Short mmCIF file of C-alpha atoms and ligand atoms in Angstrom, two decimals:
data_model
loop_
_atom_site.label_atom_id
_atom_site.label_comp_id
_atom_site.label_asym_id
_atom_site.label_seq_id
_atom_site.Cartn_x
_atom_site.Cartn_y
_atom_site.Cartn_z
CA UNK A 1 -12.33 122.98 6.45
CA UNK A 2 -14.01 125.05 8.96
CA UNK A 3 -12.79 128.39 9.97
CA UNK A 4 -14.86 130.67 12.88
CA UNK A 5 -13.31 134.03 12.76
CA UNK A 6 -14.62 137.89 11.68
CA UNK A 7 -15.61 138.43 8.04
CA UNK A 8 -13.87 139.87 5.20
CA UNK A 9 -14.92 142.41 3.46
CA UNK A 10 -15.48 140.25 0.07
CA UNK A 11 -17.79 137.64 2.24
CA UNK A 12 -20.19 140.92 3.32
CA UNK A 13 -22.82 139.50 0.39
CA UNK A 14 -22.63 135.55 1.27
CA UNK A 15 -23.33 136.79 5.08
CA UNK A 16 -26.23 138.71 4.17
CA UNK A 17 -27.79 135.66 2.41
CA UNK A 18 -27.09 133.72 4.69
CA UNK A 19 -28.77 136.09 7.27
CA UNK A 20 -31.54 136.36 5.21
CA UNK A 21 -32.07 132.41 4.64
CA UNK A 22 -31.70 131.96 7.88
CA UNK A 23 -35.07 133.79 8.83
CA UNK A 24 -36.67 134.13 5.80
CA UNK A 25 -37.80 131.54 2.77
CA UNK A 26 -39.77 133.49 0.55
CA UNK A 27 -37.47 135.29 -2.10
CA UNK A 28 -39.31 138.84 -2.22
CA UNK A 29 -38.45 138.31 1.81
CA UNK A 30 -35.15 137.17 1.44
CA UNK A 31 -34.13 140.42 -0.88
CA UNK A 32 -35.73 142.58 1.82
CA UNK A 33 -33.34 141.07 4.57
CA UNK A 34 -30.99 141.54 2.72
CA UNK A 35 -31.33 145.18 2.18
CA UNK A 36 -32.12 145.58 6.10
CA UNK A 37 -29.03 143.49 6.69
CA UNK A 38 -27.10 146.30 4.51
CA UNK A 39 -28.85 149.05 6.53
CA UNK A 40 -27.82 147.20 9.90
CA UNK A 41 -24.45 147.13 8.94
CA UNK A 42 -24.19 150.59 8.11
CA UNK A 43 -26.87 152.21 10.26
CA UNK A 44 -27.00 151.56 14.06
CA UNK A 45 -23.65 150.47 14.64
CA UNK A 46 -20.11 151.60 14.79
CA UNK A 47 -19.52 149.46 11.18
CA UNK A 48 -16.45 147.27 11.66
CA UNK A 49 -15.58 143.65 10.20
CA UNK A 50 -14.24 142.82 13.56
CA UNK A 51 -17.98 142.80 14.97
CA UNK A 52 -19.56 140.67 12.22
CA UNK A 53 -18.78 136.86 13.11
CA UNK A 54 -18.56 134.07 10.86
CA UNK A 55 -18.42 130.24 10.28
CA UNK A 56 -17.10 129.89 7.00
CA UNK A 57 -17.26 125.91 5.56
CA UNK A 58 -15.31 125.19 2.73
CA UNK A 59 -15.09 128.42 1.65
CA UNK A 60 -19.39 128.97 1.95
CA UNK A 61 -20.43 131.64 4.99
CA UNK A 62 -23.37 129.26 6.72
CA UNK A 63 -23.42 130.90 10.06
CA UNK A 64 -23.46 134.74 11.27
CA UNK A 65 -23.73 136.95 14.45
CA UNK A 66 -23.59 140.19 13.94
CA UNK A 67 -22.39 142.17 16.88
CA UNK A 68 -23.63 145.79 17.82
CA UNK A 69 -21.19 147.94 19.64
CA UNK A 70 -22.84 150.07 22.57
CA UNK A 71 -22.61 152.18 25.08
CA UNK A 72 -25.81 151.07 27.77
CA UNK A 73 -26.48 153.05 30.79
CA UNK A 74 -26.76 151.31 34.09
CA UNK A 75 -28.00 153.96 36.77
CA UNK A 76 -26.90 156.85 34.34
CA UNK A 77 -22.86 155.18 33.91
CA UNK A 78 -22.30 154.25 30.19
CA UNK A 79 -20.74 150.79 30.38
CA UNK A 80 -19.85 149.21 27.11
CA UNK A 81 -22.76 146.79 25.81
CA UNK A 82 -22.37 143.74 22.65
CA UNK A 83 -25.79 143.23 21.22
CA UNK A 84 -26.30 140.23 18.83
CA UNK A 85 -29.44 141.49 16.91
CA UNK A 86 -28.68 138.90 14.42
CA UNK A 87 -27.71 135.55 14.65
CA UNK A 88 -28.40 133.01 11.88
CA UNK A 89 -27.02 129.58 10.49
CA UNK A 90 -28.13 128.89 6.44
CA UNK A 91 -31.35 126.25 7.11
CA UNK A 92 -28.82 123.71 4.79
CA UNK A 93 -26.38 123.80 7.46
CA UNK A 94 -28.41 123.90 11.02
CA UNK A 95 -28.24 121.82 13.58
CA UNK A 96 -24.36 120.93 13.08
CA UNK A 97 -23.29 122.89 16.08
CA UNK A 98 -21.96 125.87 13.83
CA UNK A 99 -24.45 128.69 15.79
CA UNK A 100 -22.90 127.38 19.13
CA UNK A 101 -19.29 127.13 17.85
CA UNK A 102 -20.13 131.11 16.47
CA UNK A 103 -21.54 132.29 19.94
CA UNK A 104 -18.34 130.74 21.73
CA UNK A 105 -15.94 132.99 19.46
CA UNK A 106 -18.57 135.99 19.66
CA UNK A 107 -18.68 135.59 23.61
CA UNK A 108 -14.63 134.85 23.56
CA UNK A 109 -14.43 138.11 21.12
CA UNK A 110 -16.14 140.30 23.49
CA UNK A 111 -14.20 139.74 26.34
CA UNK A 112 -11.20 139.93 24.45
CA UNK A 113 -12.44 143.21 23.56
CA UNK A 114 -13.35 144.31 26.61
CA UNK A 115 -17.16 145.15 26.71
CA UNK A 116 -18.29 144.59 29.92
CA UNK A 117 -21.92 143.15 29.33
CA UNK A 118 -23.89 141.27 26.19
CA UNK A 119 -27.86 141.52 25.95
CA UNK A 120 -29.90 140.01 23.89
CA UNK A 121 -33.99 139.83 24.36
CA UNK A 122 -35.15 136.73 22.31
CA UNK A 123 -37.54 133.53 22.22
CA UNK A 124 -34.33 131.20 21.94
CA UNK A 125 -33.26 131.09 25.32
CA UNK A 126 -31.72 127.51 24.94
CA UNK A 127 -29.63 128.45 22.01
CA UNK A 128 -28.09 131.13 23.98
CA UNK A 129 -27.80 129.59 27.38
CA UNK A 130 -25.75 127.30 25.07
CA UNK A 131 -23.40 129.64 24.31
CA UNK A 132 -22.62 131.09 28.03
CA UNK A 133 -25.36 133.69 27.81
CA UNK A 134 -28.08 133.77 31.52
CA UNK A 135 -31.50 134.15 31.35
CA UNK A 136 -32.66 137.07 33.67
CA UNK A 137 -36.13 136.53 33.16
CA UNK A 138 -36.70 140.25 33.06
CA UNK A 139 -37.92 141.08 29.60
CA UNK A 140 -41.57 142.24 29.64
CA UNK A 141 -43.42 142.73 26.51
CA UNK A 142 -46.92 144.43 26.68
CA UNK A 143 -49.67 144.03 23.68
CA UNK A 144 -52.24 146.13 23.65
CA UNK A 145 -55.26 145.92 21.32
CA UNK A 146 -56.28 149.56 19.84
CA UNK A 147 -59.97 150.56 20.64
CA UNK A 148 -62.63 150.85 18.01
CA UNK A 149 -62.56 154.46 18.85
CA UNK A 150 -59.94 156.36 19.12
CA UNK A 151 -60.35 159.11 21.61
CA UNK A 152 -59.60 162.74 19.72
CA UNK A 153 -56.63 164.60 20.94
CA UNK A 154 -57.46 167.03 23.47
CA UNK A 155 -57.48 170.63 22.35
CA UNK A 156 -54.09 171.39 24.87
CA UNK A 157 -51.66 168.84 22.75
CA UNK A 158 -50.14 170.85 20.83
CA UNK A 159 -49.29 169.86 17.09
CA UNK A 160 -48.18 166.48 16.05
CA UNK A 161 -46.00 166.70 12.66
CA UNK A 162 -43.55 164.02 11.77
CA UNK A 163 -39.69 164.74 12.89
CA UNK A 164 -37.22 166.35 10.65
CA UNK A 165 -34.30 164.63 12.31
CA UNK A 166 -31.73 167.02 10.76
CA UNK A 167 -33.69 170.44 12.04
CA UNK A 168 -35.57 169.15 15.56
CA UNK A 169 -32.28 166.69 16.21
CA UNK A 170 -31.14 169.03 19.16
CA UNK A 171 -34.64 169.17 21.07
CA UNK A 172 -35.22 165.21 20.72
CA UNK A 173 -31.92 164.35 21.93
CA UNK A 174 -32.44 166.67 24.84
CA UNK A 175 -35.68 164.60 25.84
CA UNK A 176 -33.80 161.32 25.32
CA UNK A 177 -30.95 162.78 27.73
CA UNK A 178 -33.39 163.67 30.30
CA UNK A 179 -35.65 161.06 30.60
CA UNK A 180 -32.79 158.13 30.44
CA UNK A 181 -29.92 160.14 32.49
CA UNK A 182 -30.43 158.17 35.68
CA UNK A 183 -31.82 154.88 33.66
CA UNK A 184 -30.50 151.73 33.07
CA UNK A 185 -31.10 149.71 30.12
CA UNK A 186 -31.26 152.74 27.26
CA UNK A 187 -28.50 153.09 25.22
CA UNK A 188 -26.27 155.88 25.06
CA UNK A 189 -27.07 157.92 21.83
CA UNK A 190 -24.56 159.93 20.59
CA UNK A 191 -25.10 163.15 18.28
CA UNK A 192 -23.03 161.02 15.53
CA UNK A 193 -25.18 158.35 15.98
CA UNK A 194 -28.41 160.06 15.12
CA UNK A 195 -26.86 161.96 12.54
CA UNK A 196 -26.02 158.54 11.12
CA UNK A 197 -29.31 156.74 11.70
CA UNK A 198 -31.41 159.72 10.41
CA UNK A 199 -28.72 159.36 6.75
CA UNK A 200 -28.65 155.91 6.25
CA UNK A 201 -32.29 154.69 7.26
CA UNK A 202 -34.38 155.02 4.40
CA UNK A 203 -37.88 154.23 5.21
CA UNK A 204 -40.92 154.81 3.21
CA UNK A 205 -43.07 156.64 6.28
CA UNK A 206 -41.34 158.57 8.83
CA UNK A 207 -41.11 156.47 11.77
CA UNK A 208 -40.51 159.56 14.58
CA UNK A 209 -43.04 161.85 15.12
CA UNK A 210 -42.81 164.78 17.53
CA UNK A 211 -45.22 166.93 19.57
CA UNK A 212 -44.85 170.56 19.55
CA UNK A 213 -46.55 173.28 21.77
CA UNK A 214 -46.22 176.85 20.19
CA UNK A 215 -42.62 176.12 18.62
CA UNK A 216 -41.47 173.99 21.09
CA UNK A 217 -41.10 170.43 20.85
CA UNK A 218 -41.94 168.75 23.84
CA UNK A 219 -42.25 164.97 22.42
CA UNK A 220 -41.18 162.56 20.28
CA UNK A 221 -42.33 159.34 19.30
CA UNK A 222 -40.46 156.17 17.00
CA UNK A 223 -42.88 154.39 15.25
CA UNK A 224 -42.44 150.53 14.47
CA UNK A 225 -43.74 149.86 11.30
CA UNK A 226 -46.77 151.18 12.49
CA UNK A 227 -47.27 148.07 14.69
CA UNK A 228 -44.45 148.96 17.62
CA UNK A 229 -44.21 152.05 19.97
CA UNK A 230 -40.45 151.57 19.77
CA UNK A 231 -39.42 154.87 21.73
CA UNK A 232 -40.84 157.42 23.40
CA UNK A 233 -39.86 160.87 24.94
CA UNK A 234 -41.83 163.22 26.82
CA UNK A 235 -40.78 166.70 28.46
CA UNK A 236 -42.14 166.84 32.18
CA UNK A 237 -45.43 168.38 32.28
CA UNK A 238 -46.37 167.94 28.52
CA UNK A 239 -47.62 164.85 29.31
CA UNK A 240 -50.71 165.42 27.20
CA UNK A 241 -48.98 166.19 23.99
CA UNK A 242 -47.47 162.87 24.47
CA UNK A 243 -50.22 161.63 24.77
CA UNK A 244 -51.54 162.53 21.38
CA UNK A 245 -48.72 161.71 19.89
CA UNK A 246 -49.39 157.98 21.05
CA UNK A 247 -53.15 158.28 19.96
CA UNK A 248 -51.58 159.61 16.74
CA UNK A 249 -49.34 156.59 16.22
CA UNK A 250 -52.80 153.98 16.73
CA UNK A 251 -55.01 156.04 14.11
CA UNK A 252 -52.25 155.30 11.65
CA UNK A 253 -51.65 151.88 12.87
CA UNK A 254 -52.65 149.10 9.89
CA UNK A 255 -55.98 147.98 10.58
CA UNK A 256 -57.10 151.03 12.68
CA UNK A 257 -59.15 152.36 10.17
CA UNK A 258 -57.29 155.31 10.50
CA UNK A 259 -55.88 155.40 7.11
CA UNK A 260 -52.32 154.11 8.34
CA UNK A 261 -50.54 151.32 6.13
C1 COA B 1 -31.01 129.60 16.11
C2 COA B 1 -29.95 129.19 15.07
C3 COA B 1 -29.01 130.39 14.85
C4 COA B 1 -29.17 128.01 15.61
O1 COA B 1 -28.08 127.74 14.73
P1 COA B 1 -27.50 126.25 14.55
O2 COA B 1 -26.22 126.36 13.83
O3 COA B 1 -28.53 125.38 13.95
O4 COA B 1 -27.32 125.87 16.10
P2 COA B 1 -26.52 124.63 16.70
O5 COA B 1 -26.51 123.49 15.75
O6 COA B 1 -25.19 125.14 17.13
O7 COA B 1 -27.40 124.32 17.96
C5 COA B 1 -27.01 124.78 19.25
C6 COA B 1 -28.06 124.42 20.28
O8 COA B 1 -29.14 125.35 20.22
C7 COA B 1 -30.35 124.66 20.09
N1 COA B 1 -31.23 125.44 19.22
C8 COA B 1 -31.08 125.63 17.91
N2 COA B 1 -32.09 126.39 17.46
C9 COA B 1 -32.88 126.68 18.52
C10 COA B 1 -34.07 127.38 18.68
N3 COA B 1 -34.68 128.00 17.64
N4 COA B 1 -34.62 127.49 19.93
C11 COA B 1 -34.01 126.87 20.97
N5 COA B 1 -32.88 126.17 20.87
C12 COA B 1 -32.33 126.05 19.66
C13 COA B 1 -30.00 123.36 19.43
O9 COA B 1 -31.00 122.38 19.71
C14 COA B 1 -28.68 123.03 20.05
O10 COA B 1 -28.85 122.48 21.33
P3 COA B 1 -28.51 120.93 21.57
O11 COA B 1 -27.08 120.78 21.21
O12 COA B 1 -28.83 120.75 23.02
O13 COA B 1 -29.43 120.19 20.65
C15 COA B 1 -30.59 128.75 13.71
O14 COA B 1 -31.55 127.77 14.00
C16 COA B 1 -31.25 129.87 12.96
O15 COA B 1 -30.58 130.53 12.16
N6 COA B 1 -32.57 130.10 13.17
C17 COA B 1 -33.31 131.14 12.49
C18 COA B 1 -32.91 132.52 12.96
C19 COA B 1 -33.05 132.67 14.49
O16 COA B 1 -34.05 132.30 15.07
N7 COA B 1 -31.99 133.25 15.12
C20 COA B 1 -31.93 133.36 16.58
C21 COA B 1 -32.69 134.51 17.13
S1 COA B 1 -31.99 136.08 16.68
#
């Protein structure tokens, strides 16, 4: 029997698994989605069983999406956003129409629930297209390779320390608010949702950064694994301690030869 509904809390483990089979096939890799899976769920997300889909096959989980709740901001109005970071059918079971039947009750769920847009940025246009999703054709992904040399800070830049994002929470979310108030795209970020990213993430190198001048932060910077800029935030007129901040992030970048792993 096949059943396409939310998750219970018992199936939380088999939809991990599945998750992590779905995009991983080495073991070691497979535990580590796993854990990331656990973070997701409990990190960047208002955590709710509701927002977790599922295809459930005889009683085995062998499809998942995983819907975000959000608030985006399209020219500075917070409209409320579904993001599917995760979507994943068990290999053993692809290709049997359960990922479309899941994006059909995720898209059906959504409206139901009254968010008023669903984004997604991905490689798998087709698969999505399939489930009522449009490509925009808007996404724009820049690679850059990091110089030999990396230029030295200048002497202006003030001091780049990594964030404490307890203590400096209330100067980084006041660059966030400024440079994304009359934005669209960003999402809105509450002061309960970086409370609860900065306690459950548990990474081991800080991923933000900031750039102070005298006391006063003026920057901040979210590192990717030290291979993404994923965010950054500049005060006006501080531009150059941003800027060191971003040189910062490329001397610890893996294969810099800056030292960074
Ligand atoms: C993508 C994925 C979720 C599809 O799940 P599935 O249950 O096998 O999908 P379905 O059987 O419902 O296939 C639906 C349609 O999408 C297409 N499709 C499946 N995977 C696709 C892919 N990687 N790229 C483009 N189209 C794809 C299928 O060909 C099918 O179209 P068709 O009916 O015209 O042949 C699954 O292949 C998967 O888990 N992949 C690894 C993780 C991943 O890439 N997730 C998506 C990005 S977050």
């Amino acid at each position: 029997m096949l059943e396409v509904r939310a998750v219970c809390e018992e199936e939380l483990a088999a939809v991990a698994l599945c998750i992590a089979r779905a995009f991983r096939s080495d073991p070691d890799d497979i535990r580590g989605m796993v854990e990331y899976f656990h973070n997701s769920l409990s990190g960047d997300t208002i955590p709710r069983l509701e927002n977790t889909r599922v295809a459930v096959l005889d009683g085995r989980v062998v499809s998942v999406v995983l819907i975000h709740d959000r608030q985006m901001l399209v020219r500075g109005v917070p409209v409320r956003l579904g993001f599917p970071p995760l979507v994943g059918t068990d290999p053993d079971h692809q290709g049997h129409g359960y990922g479309a039947l899941l994006l059909w009750d995720s898209a059906e769920y959504m409206r139901r629930e009254g968010y008023h847009v669903s984004l997604i940025s991905t490689e798998t246009e087709r698969f999505y297209e399939r489930g009522g999703w449009s490509n925009f054709g808007h996404y724009h992904k820049l690679t850059l390779r990091i110089p030999e040399a990396i230029p030295a800070a200048t002497a202006l830049a003030g001091e780049v320390r990594p964030a404490n994002l307890r203590g400096d929470l209330d100067p980084i979310l006041a660059i966030f608010s400024r440079n994304n108030r009359d934005a669209s795209g960003p999402a809105v970020r509450t002061r309960r949702f970086w409370e609860e990213f900065a306690a459950n993430w548990a990474f081991d190198y800080p991923i933000y950064h900031v750039a102070a001048v005298g006391r006063r932060i003026v920057a901040y910077l979210r590192n990717g694994y030290g291979r993404r800029l994923v965010e950054f935030g500049v005060l006006p007129g501080a531009e150059e301690a941003g800027f060191s901040l971003i040189l910062h992030a490329c001397r610890e970048a893996p294969g810099s030869g800056g030292g960074g792993s």
